[in-house]
């Protein structure tokens, strides 16, 4: 048997972040991942947004997650010698006067002044239909998730840490934590929405949500330097090219793109843009959302070698780095589990 410290199942954002944390603590790991359809990270827009736009308030624990996320991705850029993180403000467009007023009031009275750098005037940008102005939200950023995962996969493969195969529970001995010739102290399942097929953790209340996202070209707009938010978001990714997302669908959990998804995004975009655009491509993935909208982290209630790191939803890119570190410190010392994983993230809330 080949002995490792940890087996990680799934190399989406969760598995990738955890793998780096364990490697940098000199742990021997094995990652098992097969590119499966409808995975979330592969299509994720990668927006790091510290503000709950509808409520105009800081997102849950944004102050805690944001600085660490930016630091972790910057450190990984250095390690991987690749540009993956782009600091970019978000231009939140107001849909009407009420929303405009709410944002101005919250800016003056609430904790929002640290996330709003300025307000923009109505019709300030000629390519936008925008009668009520907007707020510039920062610090915020865009992570090129797909590039991050691809270069990470190359990195893990070069170090001989990754097996490209489907993890089959029939070959898994959960008492000894062994799998097809490999034996580990612990195994961490990071399978995204496929956690529902995991016989040890499928009791957790997931609420997977399909999202469709499209890439467009705006021939008259070379490189707008802000991400735009108004019900949907539009992120500049390349000269003249923008990523636009996203839809939410709980019924259809396939990776098929739909006419409804396309029409929804185009109609939203039509209501924001005053210039022509063309759709280059559309893709779909399934977010591993949870009913109570909190991550799923922790140890199996009965089998102490089995862990889960999942439930990263629409703010996974923001929260992932800190959550991975919190999980890691528990992997190293069992008795701290309740203390290190905050109880709103710990799966023991469902015991
Ligand atoms: C359209 C869309 C837009 C999004 N935009 C944003 C955004 O702007 N900002 C943000 O923070 N979040 C966004 N998200 C959410 C983000 O994608 C998630 O927070 C995060 O990527 C989830 O990562 P994960 O590793 O948990 O799951 P996944 O990315 O689904 O990864 C799971 C991995 O496990 C593998 N796997 C599963 N089962 C097995 C098995 N049995 N054997 C082998 N391999 C297996 C899968 O192939 C996959 O590689 C978006 C999601 C979607 C769908």
JSON list of C-alpha atoms and ligand atoms in Angstrom, two decimals, residues 9-16 32-48 145 149 153 165-169 190-195 209-213 233 235 245-247 283-289 309-319, ligand 1:
[
{"chain": "A", "resi": 9, "resn": "UNK", "atom": "CA", "xyz": [-11.59, 13.70, -3.85]},
{"chain": "A", "resi": 10, "resn": "UNK", "atom": "CA", "xyz": [-12.38, 16.48, -6.35]},
{"chain": "A", "resi": 11, "resn": "UNK", "atom": "CA", "xyz": [-10.14, 19.16, -7.80]},
{"chain": "A", "resi": 12, "resn": "UNK", "atom": "CA", "xyz": [-12.58, 22.03, -8.10]},
{"chain": "A", "resi": 13, "resn": "UNK", "atom": "CA", "xyz": [-11.93, 25.25, -6.19]},
{"chain": "A", "resi": 14, "resn": "UNK", "atom": "CA", "xyz": [-12.39, 23.56, -2.78]},
{"chain": "A", "resi": 15, "resn": "UNK", "atom": "CA", "xyz": [-10.07, 20.62, -3.43]},
{"chain": "A", "resi": 16, "resn": "UNK", "atom": "CA", "xyz": [-7.47, 22.81, -5.12]},
{"chain": "A", "resi": 32, "resn": "UNK", "atom": "CA", "xyz": [-8.50, 11.97, -7.26]},
{"chain": "A", "resi": 33, "resn": "UNK", "atom": "CA", "xyz": [-10.48, 13.91, -9.84]},
{"chain": "A", "resi": 34, "resn": "UNK", "atom": "CA", "xyz": [-12.10, 13.27, -13.14]},
{"chain": "A", "resi": 35, "resn": "UNK", "atom": "CA", "xyz": [-13.38, 16.18, -15.21]},
{"chain": "A", "resi": 36, "resn": "UNK", "atom": "CA", "xyz": [-17.08, 15.50, -14.72]},
{"chain": "A", "resi": 37, "resn": "UNK", "atom": "CA", "xyz": [-19.88, 17.34, -16.45]},
{"chain": "A", "resi": 38, "resn": "UNK", "atom": "CA", "xyz": [-21.59, 20.34, -14.85]},
{"chain": "A", "resi": 39, "resn": "UNK", "atom": "CA", "xyz": [-18.86, 21.03, -12.29]},
{"chain": "A", "resi": 40, "resn": "UNK", "atom": "CA", "xyz": [-19.15, 24.48, -10.82]},
{"chain": "A", "resi": 41, "resn": "UNK", "atom": "CA", "xyz": [-15.64, 25.94, -10.75]},
{"chain": "A", "resi": 42, "resn": "UNK", "atom": "CA", "xyz": [-15.03, 25.30, -14.43]},
{"chain": "A", "resi": 43, "resn": "UNK", "atom": "CA", "xyz": [-17.67, 27.84, -15.45]},
{"chain": "A", "resi": 44, "resn": "UNK", "atom": "CA", "xyz": [-17.58, 30.17, -12.41]},
{"chain": "A", "resi": 45, "resn": "UNK", "atom": "CA", "xyz": [-17.33, 33.87, -13.23]},
{"chain": "A", "resi": 46, "resn": "UNK", "atom": "CA", "xyz": [-14.83, 34.30, -10.40]},
{"chain": "A", "resi": 47, "resn": "UNK", "atom": "CA", "xyz": [-16.20, 37.53, -8.99]},
{"chain": "A", "resi": 48, "resn": "UNK", "atom": "CA", "xyz": [-14.96, 38.42, -5.50]},
{"chain": "A", "resi": 145, "resn": "UNK", "atom": "CA", "xyz": [-10.95, 30.36, -11.89]},
{"chain": "A", "resi": 149, "resn": "UNK", "atom": "CA", "xyz": [-7.66, 25.20, -11.94]},
{"chain": "A", "resi": 153, "resn": "UNK", "atom": "CA", "xyz": [-3.86, 20.56, -12.38]},
{"chain": "A", "resi": 165, "resn": "UNK", "atom": "CA", "xyz": [-10.19, 8.86, -12.47]},
{"chain": "A", "resi": 166, "resn": "UNK", "atom": "CA", "xyz": [-13.68, 8.63, -11.03]},
{"chain": "A", "resi": 167, "resn": "UNK", "atom": "CA", "xyz": [-13.66, 7.81, -7.32]},
{"chain": "A", "resi": 168, "resn": "UNK", "atom": "CA", "xyz": [-15.73, 4.67, -6.87]},
{"chain": "A", "resi": 169, "resn": "UNK", "atom": "CA", "xyz": [-17.16, 3.99, -3.40]},
{"chain": "A", "resi": 190, "resn": "UNK", "atom": "CA", "xyz": [-14.66, 17.97, -2.26]},
{"chain": "A", "resi": 191, "resn": "UNK", "atom": "CA", "xyz": [-17.02, 16.74, -4.95]},
{"chain": "A", "resi": 192, "resn": "UNK", "atom": "CA", "xyz": [-19.15, 19.84, -5.43]},
{"chain": "A", "resi": 193, "resn": "UNK", "atom": "CA", "xyz": [-22.82, 19.07, -6.15]},
{"chain": "A", "resi": 194, "resn": "UNK", "atom": "CA", "xyz": [-21.94, 15.38, -6.60]},
{"chain": "A", "resi": 195, "resn": "UNK", "atom": "CA", "xyz": [-21.79, 15.11, -2.83]},
{"chain": "A", "resi": 209, "resn": "UNK", "atom": "CA", "xyz": [-28.44, 25.32, -8.49]},
{"chain": "A", "resi": 210, "resn": "UNK", "atom": "CA", "xyz": [-27.59, 25.33, -12.15]},
{"chain": "A", "resi": 211, "resn": "UNK", "atom": "CA", "xyz": [-26.12, 28.51, -13.57]},
{"chain": "A", "resi": 212, "resn": "UNK", "atom": "CA", "xyz": [-25.67, 29.53, -17.19]},
{"chain": "A", "resi": 213, "resn": "UNK", "atom": "CA", "xyz": [-23.13, 32.10, -18.15]},
{"chain": "A", "resi": 233, "resn": "UNK", "atom": "CA", "xyz": [-22.98, 40.98, -13.82]},
{"chain": "A", "resi": 235, "resn": "UNK", "atom": "CA", "xyz": [-16.97, 41.22, -16.16]},
{"chain": "A", "resi": 245, "resn": "UNK", "atom": "CA", "xyz": [-23.92, 35.81, -15.71]},
{"chain": "A", "resi": 246, "resn": "UNK", "atom": "CA", "xyz": [-25.80, 34.19, -14.39]},
{"chain": "A", "resi": 247, "resn": "UNK", "atom": "CA", "xyz": [-29.05, 32.25, -14.27]},
{"chain": "A", "resi": 283, "resn": "UNK", "atom": "CA", "xyz": [-21.80, 27.35, -20.69]},
{"chain": "A", "resi": 284, "resn": "UNK", "atom": "CA", "xyz": [-23.46, 25.88, -17.63]},
{"chain": "A", "resi": 285, "resn": "UNK", "atom": "CA", "xyz": [-22.46, 24.39, -14.29]},
{"chain": "A", "resi": 286, "resn": "UNK", "atom": "CA", "xyz": [-24.12, 23.39, -11.03]},
{"chain": "A", "resi": 287, "resn": "UNK", "atom": "CA", "xyz": [-23.34, 25.34, -7.86]},
{"chain": "A", "resi": 288, "resn": "UNK", "atom": "CA", "xyz": [-23.04, 23.15, -4.75]},
{"chain": "A", "resi": 289, "resn": "UNK", "atom": "CA", "xyz": [-25.42, 25.34, -2.77]},
{"chain": "A", "resi": 309, "resn": "UNK", "atom": "CA", "xyz": [-15.31, 20.46, 2.28]},
{"chain": "A", "resi": 310, "resn": "UNK", "atom": "CA", "xyz": [-18.26, 21.61, 0.24]},
{"chain": "A", "resi": 311, "resn": "UNK", "atom": "CA", "xyz": [-21.17, 24.02, -0.01]},
{"chain": "A", "resi": 312, "resn": "UNK", "atom": "CA", "xyz": [-19.21, 26.83, -1.62]},
{"chain": "A", "resi": 313, "resn": "UNK", "atom": "CA", "xyz": [-21.95, 28.82, -3.29]},
{"chain": "A", "resi": 314, "resn": "UNK", "atom": "CA", "xyz": [-21.98, 32.18, -5.04]},
{"chain": "A", "resi": 315, "resn": "UNK", "atom": "CA", "xyz": [-19.26, 33.51, -2.74]},
{"chain": "A", "resi": 316, "resn": "UNK", "atom": "CA", "xyz": [-17.01, 30.48, -2.87]},
{"chain": "A", "resi": 317, "resn": "UNK", "atom": "CA", "xyz": [-14.10, 32.39, -4.39]},
{"chain": "A", "resi": 318, "resn": "UNK", "atom": "CA", "xyz": [-14.26, 34.93, -1.56]},
{"chain": "A", "resi": 319, "resn": "UNK", "atom": "CA", "xyz": [-14.69, 32.46, 1.29]},
{"chain": "B", "resi": 1, "resn": "LIG", "atom": "C1", "xyz": [-22.52, 29.98, -13.61]},
{"chain": "B", "resi": 1, "resn": "LIG", "atom": "C2", "xyz": [-21.78, 30.07, -12.30]},
{"chain": "B", "resi": 1, "resn": "LIG", "atom": "C3", "xyz": [-21.18, 31.27, -11.95]},
{"chain": "B", "resi": 1, "resn": "LIG", "atom": "C4", "xyz": [-20.50, 31.37, -10.73]},
{"chain": "B", "resi": 1, "resn": "LIG", "atom": "N1", "xyz": [-19.90, 32.55, -10.43]},
{"chain": "B", "resi": 1, "resn": "LIG", "atom": "C5", "xyz": [-19.26, 32.68, -9.25]},
{"chain": "B", "resi": 1, "resn": "LIG", "atom": "C6", "xyz": [-18.62, 33.91, -8.92]},
{"chain": "B", "resi": 1, "resn": "LIG", "atom": "O1", "xyz": [-18.62, 34.87, -9.70]},
{"chain": "B", "resi": 1, "resn": "LIG", "atom": "N2", "xyz": [-18.01, 34.01, -7.70]},
{"chain": "B", "resi": 1, "resn": "LIG", "atom": "C7", "xyz": [-18.00, 32.96, -6.81]},
{"chain": "B", "resi": 1, "resn": "LIG", "atom": "O2", "xyz": [-17.44, 33.10, -5.72]},
{"chain": "B", "resi": 1, "resn": "LIG", "atom": "N3", "xyz": [-18.58, 31.78, -7.12]},
{"chain": "B", "resi": 1, "resn": "LIG", "atom": "C8", "xyz": [-19.20, 31.62, -8.31]},
{"chain": "B", "resi": 1, "resn": "LIG", "atom": "N4", "xyz": [-19.78, 30.43, -8.61]},
{"chain": "B", "resi": 1, "resn": "LIG", "atom": "C9", "xyz": [-19.75, 29.35, -7.60]},
{"chain": "B", "resi": 1, "resn": "LIG", "atom": "C10", "xyz": [-18.41, 28.61, -7.59]},
{"chain": "B", "resi": 1, "resn": "LIG", "atom": "O3", "xyz": [-18.28, 27.92, -8.81]},
{"chain": "B", "resi": 1, "resn": "LIG", "atom": "C11", "xyz": [-18.34, 27.65, -6.39]},
{"chain": "B", "resi": 1, "resn": "LIG", "atom": "O4", "xyz": [-18.35, 28.39, -5.21]},
{"chain": "B", "resi": 1, "resn": "LIG", "atom": "C12", "xyz": [-17.07, 26.77, -6.38]},
{"chain": "B", "resi": 1, "resn": "LIG", "atom": "O5", "xyz": [-16.40, 26.79, -7.59]},
{"chain": "B", "resi": 1, "resn": "LIG", "atom": "C13", "xyz": [-17.42, 25.34, -6.02]},
{"chain": "B", "resi": 1, "resn": "LIG", "atom": "O6", "xyz": [-16.24, 24.57, -6.05]},
{"chain": "B", "resi": 1, "resn": "LIG", "atom": "P1", "xyz": [-16.20, 23.05, -5.57]},
{"chain": "B", "resi": 1, "resn": "LIG", "atom": "O7", "xyz": [-14.78, 22.63, -5.64]},
{"chain": "B", "resi": 1, "resn": "LIG", "atom": "O8", "xyz": [-16.89, 22.88, -4.28]},
{"chain": "B", "resi": 1, "resn": "LIG", "atom": "O9", "xyz": [-17.09, 22.24, -6.63]},
{"chain": "B", "resi": 1, "resn": "LIG", "atom": "P2", "xyz": [-16.78, 21.87, -8.18]},
{"chain": "B", "resi": 1, "resn": "LIG", "atom": "O10", "xyz": [-16.18, 23.01, -8.88]},
{"chain": "B", "resi": 1, "resn": "LIG", "atom": "O11", "xyz": [-18.05, 21.33, -8.75]},
{"chain": "B", "resi": 1, "resn": "LIG", "atom": "O12", "xyz": [-15.69, 20.74, -8.12]},
{"chain": "B", "resi": 1, "resn": "LIG", "atom": "C14", "xyz": [-15.95, 19.39, -7.81]},
{"chain": "B", "resi": 1, "resn": "LIG", "atom": "C15", "xyz": [-14.88, 18.52, -8.50]},
{"chain": "B", "resi": 1, "resn": "LIG", "atom": "O13", "xyz": [-15.01, 17.18, -8.03]},
{"chain": "B", "resi": 1, "resn": "LIG", "atom": "C16", "xyz": [-14.98, 16.30, -9.13]},
{"chain": "B", "resi": 1, "resn": "LIG", "atom": "N5", "xyz": [-15.68, 15.06, -8.73]},
{"chain": "B", "resi": 1, "resn": "LIG", "atom": "C17", "xyz": [-16.93, 14.96, -8.17]},
{"chain": "B", "resi": 1, "resn": "LIG", "atom": "N6", "xyz": [-17.21, 13.68, -7.90]},
{"chain": "B", "resi": 1, "resn": "LIG", "atom": "C18", "xyz": [-16.12, 12.95, -8.29]},
{"chain": "B", "resi": 1, "resn": "LIG", "atom": "C19", "xyz": [-15.80, 11.57, -8.27]},
{"chain": "B", "resi": 1, "resn": "LIG", "atom": "N7", "xyz": [-16.64, 10.61, -7.79]},
{"chain": "B", "resi": 1, "resn": "LIG", "atom": "N8", "xyz": [-14.61, 11.16, -8.76]},
{"chain": "B", "resi": 1, "resn": "LIG", "atom": "C20", "xyz": [-13.72, 12.05, -9.26]},
{"chain": "B", "resi": 1, "resn": "LIG", "atom": "N9", "xyz": [-13.97, 13.40, -9.29]},
{"chain": "B", "resi": 1, "resn": "LIG", "atom": "C21", "xyz": [-15.16, 13.83, -8.82]},
{"chain": "B", "resi": 1, "resn": "LIG", "atom": "C22", "xyz": [-15.65, 17.09, -10.24]},
{"chain": "B", "resi": 1, "resn": "LIG", "atom": "O14", "xyz": [-15.33, 16.59, -11.54]},
{"chain": "B", "resi": 1, "resn": "LIG", "atom": "C23", "xyz": [-15.05, 18.48, -10.00]},
{"chain": "B", "resi": 1, "resn": "LIG", "atom": "O15", "xyz": [-13.80, 18.61, -10.65]},
{"chain": "B", "resi": 1, "resn": "LIG", "atom": "C24", "xyz": [-20.44, 30.26, -9.84]},
{"chain": "B", "resi": 1, "resn": "LIG", "atom": "C25", "xyz": [-21.02, 29.05, -10.22]},
{"chain": "B", "resi": 1, "resn": "LIG", "atom": "C26", "xyz": [-21.68, 28.94, -11.44]},
{"chain": "B", "resi": 1, "resn": "LIG", "atom": "C27", "xyz": [-22.29, 27.62, -11.83]}
]
